[in-house]
């Protein structure tokens, strides 16, 4: 999994601030608790990225992943923003563009696998995609 993220992040060349934070967390903080302060700005960034994942994959479904609508509601509440605010943010737009870039370069399966693992931080899972077989 770690090698996949290293390849993915080098291919993306960190197209967005959200992708950079997410990829760095996955690569550097593999099985440890990363030192991320979840202030309001961080929560909004992660929330916008999660909503971009959910919205993209509702319209472009994954074979092995599904959007967890209960998780979507939790992430919106946790972010401290409304859904409209998250969708209107630059972070949301940049994450959508990053996902599209991964799909163009690596295919939908890689984008789905990356999106499914993007938001696990320490003991907390802020993701909105769930693997069908788990």
PDB file of C-alpha atoms in Angstrom:
ATOM      1  CA  UNK A   1       0.000   0.000   0.000  1.00  0.00           C
ATOM      2  CA  UNK A   2       2.809   2.403   0.890  1.00  0.00           C
ATOM      3  CA  UNK A   3       4.531   1.883  -2.480  1.00  0.00           C
ATOM      4  CA  UNK A   4       1.246   2.581  -4.247  1.00  0.00           C
ATOM      5  CA  UNK A   5       0.956   5.925  -2.455  1.00  0.00           C
ATOM      6  CA  UNK A   6       4.576   6.822  -3.190  1.00  0.00           C
ATOM      7  CA  UNK A   7       3.987   6.205  -6.898  1.00  0.00           C
ATOM      8  CA  UNK A   8       0.668   7.979  -6.791  1.00  0.00           C
ATOM      9  CA  UNK A   9       2.029  11.042  -5.045  1.00  0.00           C
ATOM     10  CA  UNK A  10       5.014  11.320  -7.362  1.00  0.00           C
ATOM     11  CA  UNK A  11       2.686  11.021 -10.352  1.00  0.00           C
ATOM     12  CA  UNK A  12       0.357  13.666  -9.015  1.00  0.00           C
ATOM     13  CA  UNK A  13       3.212  16.025  -8.204  1.00  0.00           C
ATOM     14  CA  UNK A  14       0.974  17.243  -5.433  1.00  0.00           C
ATOM     15  CA  UNK A  15      -1.650  18.929  -7.573  1.00  0.00           C
ATOM     16  CA  UNK A  16      -3.402  20.358  -4.557  1.00  0.00           C
ATOM     17  CA  UNK A  17      -2.722  21.271  -0.963  1.00  0.00           C
ATOM     18  CA  UNK A  18      -5.278  18.691   0.170  1.00  0.00           C
ATOM     19  CA  UNK A  19      -3.675  15.926  -1.843  1.00  0.00           C
ATOM     20  CA  UNK A  20      -0.247  16.875  -0.515  1.00  0.00           C
ATOM     21  CA  UNK A  21      -1.396  16.664   3.093  1.00  0.00           C
ATOM     22  CA  UNK A  22      -3.250  13.410   2.535  1.00  0.00           C
ATOM     23  CA  UNK A  23      -0.390  11.750   0.647  1.00  0.00           C
ATOM     24  CA  UNK A  24       2.200  12.919   3.168  1.00  0.00           C
ATOM     25  CA  UNK A  25       0.104  11.579   6.022  1.00  0.00           C
ATOM     26  CA  UNK A  26      -0.157   8.189   4.336  1.00  0.00           C
ATOM     27  CA  UNK A  27       3.516   7.932   3.412  1.00  0.00           C
ATOM     28  CA  UNK A  28       5.176   9.435   6.479  1.00  0.00           C
ATOM     29  CA  UNK A  29       2.702   8.420   9.134  1.00  0.00           C
ATOM     30  CA  UNK A  30       1.979   4.875   7.937  1.00  0.00           C
ATOM     31  CA  UNK A  31       1.024   3.140  11.196  1.00  0.00           C
ATOM     32  CA  UNK A  32       1.711   5.924  13.654  1.00  0.00           C
ATOM     33  CA  UNK A  33      -0.351   8.817  14.905  1.00  0.00           C
ATOM     34  CA  UNK A  34       0.554  11.773  12.689  1.00  0.00           C
ATOM     35  CA  UNK A  35       0.933  15.090  14.420  1.00  0.00           C
ATOM     36  CA  UNK A  36      -1.868  16.916  12.638  1.00  0.00           C
ATOM     37  CA  UNK A  37      -3.659  19.611  14.549  1.00  0.00           C
ATOM     38  CA  UNK A  38      -7.287  19.453  13.568  1.00  0.00           C
ATOM     39  CA  UNK A  39      -8.053  23.130  13.779  1.00  0.00           C
ATOM     40  CA  UNK A  40     -10.984  24.602  11.876  1.00  0.00           C
ATOM     41  CA  UNK A  41      -8.955  25.126   8.688  1.00  0.00           C
ATOM     42  CA  UNK A  42      -7.639  21.550   8.705  1.00  0.00           C
ATOM     43  CA  UNK A  43     -11.108  20.111   9.306  1.00  0.00           C
ATOM     44  CA  UNK A  44     -12.524  22.212   6.479  1.00  0.00           C
ATOM     45  CA  UNK A  45      -9.729  21.098   4.125  1.00  0.00           C
ATOM     46  CA  UNK A  46     -10.211  17.417   4.943  1.00  0.00           C
ATOM     47  CA  UNK A  47     -13.982  17.779   4.780  1.00  0.00           C
ATOM     48  CA  UNK A  48     -13.821  19.409   1.346  1.00  0.00           C
ATOM     49  CA  UNK A  49     -11.487  16.668   0.106  1.00  0.00           C
ATOM     50  CA  UNK A  50     -13.790  13.958   1.444  1.00  0.00           C
ATOM     51  CA  UNK A  51     -16.824  15.571  -0.193  1.00  0.00           C
ATOM     52  CA  UNK A  52     -14.938  15.795  -3.489  1.00  0.00           C
ATOM     53  CA  UNK A  53     -14.218  12.050  -3.234  1.00  0.00           C
ATOM     54  CA  UNK A  54     -17.846  11.251  -2.427  1.00  0.00           C
ATOM     55  CA  UNK A  55     -19.275  13.458  -5.171  1.00  0.00           C
ATOM     56  CA  UNK A  56     -16.836  12.208  -7.792  1.00  0.00           C
ATOM     57  CA  UNK A  57     -17.459   8.540  -6.996  1.00  0.00           C
ATOM     58  CA  UNK A  58     -21.238   8.899  -6.868  1.00  0.00           C
ATOM     59  CA  UNK A  59     -21.020   9.882 -10.541  1.00  0.00           C
ATOM     60  CA  UNK A  60     -18.125   7.535 -11.367  1.00  0.00           C
ATOM     61  CA  UNK A  61     -18.705   4.418  -9.243  1.00  0.00           C
ATOM     62  CA  UNK A  62     -15.874   2.147  -8.200  1.00  0.00           C
ATOM     63  CA  UNK A  63     -16.026  -1.613  -8.685  1.00  0.00           C
ATOM     64  CA  UNK A  64     -14.661  -2.386  -5.206  1.00  0.00           C
ATOM     65  CA  UNK A  65     -15.644   0.762  -3.269  1.00  0.00           C
ATOM     66  CA  UNK A  66     -18.924   2.440  -2.400  1.00  0.00           C
ATOM     67  CA  UNK A  67     -19.773   5.859  -0.952  1.00  0.00           C
ATOM     68  CA  UNK A  68     -20.766   5.517   2.715  1.00  0.00           C
ATOM     69  CA  UNK A  69     -23.558   8.084   3.101  1.00  0.00           C
ATOM     70  CA  UNK A  70     -23.479   7.887   6.913  1.00  0.00           C
ATOM     71  CA  UNK A  71     -19.761   8.682   6.841  1.00  0.00           C
ATOM     72  CA  UNK A  72     -20.493  11.620   4.524  1.00  0.00           C
ATOM     73  CA  UNK A  73     -22.880  13.091   7.120  1.00  0.00           C
ATOM     74  CA  UNK A  74     -20.311  12.600   9.901  1.00  0.00           C
ATOM     75  CA  UNK A  75     -17.520  14.245   7.904  1.00  0.00           C
ATOM     76  CA  UNK A  76     -19.724  17.238   7.081  1.00  0.00           C
ATOM     77  CA  UNK A  77     -20.579  17.699  10.766  1.00  0.00           C
ATOM     78  CA  UNK A  78     -16.948  17.179  11.839  1.00  0.00           C
ATOM     79  CA  UNK A  79     -15.712  19.731   9.285  1.00  0.00           C
ATOM     80  CA  UNK A  80     -17.623  22.589  10.905  1.00  0.00           C
ATOM     81  CA  UNK A  81     -18.835  23.669   7.450  1.00  0.00           C
ATOM     82  CA  UNK A  82     -22.032  23.192   5.512  1.00  0.00           C
ATOM     83  CA  UNK A  83     -22.051  20.974   2.446  1.00  0.00           C
ATOM     84  CA  UNK A  84     -22.484  24.083   0.287  1.00  0.00           C
ATOM     85  CA  UNK A  85     -19.437  25.728   1.909  1.00  0.00           C
ATOM     86  CA  UNK A  86     -17.321  22.616   1.392  1.00  0.00           C
ATOM     87  CA  UNK A  87     -18.332  22.340  -2.260  1.00  0.00           C
ATOM     88  CA  UNK A  88     -17.644  26.049  -2.849  1.00  0.00           C
ATOM     89  CA  UNK A  89     -14.079  25.856  -1.506  1.00  0.00           C
ATOM     90  CA  UNK A  90     -10.852  25.845  -3.492  1.00  0.00           C
ATOM     91  CA  UNK A  91      -9.854  22.668  -1.631  1.00  0.00           C
ATOM     92  CA  UNK A  92     -12.912  20.860  -3.007  1.00  0.00           C
ATOM     93  CA  UNK A  93     -12.217  22.040  -6.555  1.00  0.00           C
ATOM     94  CA  UNK A  94      -8.522  21.137  -6.326  1.00  0.00           C
ATOM     95  CA  UNK A  95      -9.295  17.670  -4.971  1.00  0.00           C
ATOM     96  CA  UNK A  96     -11.788  17.015  -7.787  1.00  0.00           C
ATOM     97  CA  UNK A  97      -9.114  18.025 -10.305  1.00  0.00           C
ATOM     98  CA  UNK A  98      -6.561  15.794  -8.574  1.00  0.00           C
ATOM     99  CA  UNK A  99      -8.945  12.818  -8.738  1.00  0.00           C
ATOM    100  CA  UNK A 100      -9.563  13.458 -12.435  1.00  0.00           C
ATOM    101  CA  UNK A 101      -5.793  13.596 -12.976  1.00  0.00           C
ATOM    102  CA  UNK A 102      -5.290  10.240 -11.258  1.00  0.00           C
ATOM    103  CA  UNK A 103      -8.074   8.714 -13.350  1.00  0.00           C
ATOM    104  CA  UNK A 104      -6.551  10.057 -16.565  1.00  0.00           C
ATOM    105  CA  UNK A 105      -3.045   8.907 -15.708  1.00  0.00           C
ATOM    106  CA  UNK A 106      -3.646   5.668 -13.776  1.00  0.00           C
ATOM    107  CA  UNK A 107      -7.291   4.697 -14.321  1.00  0.00           C
ATOM    108  CA  UNK A 108     -10.404   4.604 -12.181  1.00  0.00           C
ATOM    109  CA  UNK A 109      -9.297   1.577 -10.133  1.00  0.00           C
ATOM    110  CA  UNK A 110      -6.209   3.400  -8.854  1.00  0.00           C
ATOM    111  CA  UNK A 111      -8.264   6.501  -8.053  1.00  0.00           C
ATOM    112  CA  UNK A 112     -10.766   4.356  -6.161  1.00  0.00           C
ATOM    113  CA  UNK A 113      -8.083   2.546  -4.165  1.00  0.00           C
ATOM    114  CA  UNK A 114      -6.325   5.815  -3.334  1.00  0.00           C
ATOM    115  CA  UNK A 115      -9.588   7.513  -2.378  1.00  0.00           C
ATOM    116  CA  UNK A 116     -10.565   4.632  -0.129  1.00  0.00           C
ATOM    117  CA  UNK A 117      -7.391   4.951   1.924  1.00  0.00           C
ATOM    118  CA  UNK A 118      -6.931   8.720   1.844  1.00  0.00           C
ATOM    119  CA  UNK A 119      -8.619   9.752   5.035  1.00  0.00           C
ATOM    120  CA  UNK A 120      -7.474   7.284   7.701  1.00  0.00           C
ATOM    121  CA  UNK A 121      -5.510   9.271  10.285  1.00  0.00           C
ATOM    122  CA  UNK A 122      -4.240   7.391  13.299  1.00  0.00           C
ATOM    123  CA  UNK A 123      -7.181   5.676  14.939  1.00  0.00           C
ATOM    124  CA  UNK A 124      -9.734   7.841  13.155  1.00  0.00           C
ATOM    125  CA  UNK A 125     -11.270   7.243   9.757  1.00  0.00           C
ATOM    126  CA  UNK A 126     -12.516  10.384   8.072  1.00  0.00           C
ATOM    127  CA  UNK A 127     -13.077   8.662   4.754  1.00  0.00           C
ATOM    128  CA  UNK A 128     -16.287   8.334   2.823  1.00  0.00           C
ATOM    129  CA  UNK A 129     -15.478   5.307   0.650  1.00  0.00           C
ATOM    130  CA  UNK A 130     -15.865   1.765   1.979  1.00  0.00           C
ATOM    131  CA  UNK A 131     -14.513  -1.383   0.391  1.00  0.00           C
ATOM    132  CA  UNK A 132     -17.326  -3.634  -0.768  1.00  0.00           C
ATOM    133  CA  UNK A 133     -15.647  -6.818   0.489  1.00  0.00           C
ATOM    134  CA  UNK A 134     -14.786  -5.582   3.997  1.00  0.00           C
TER     135      UNK A 134
END
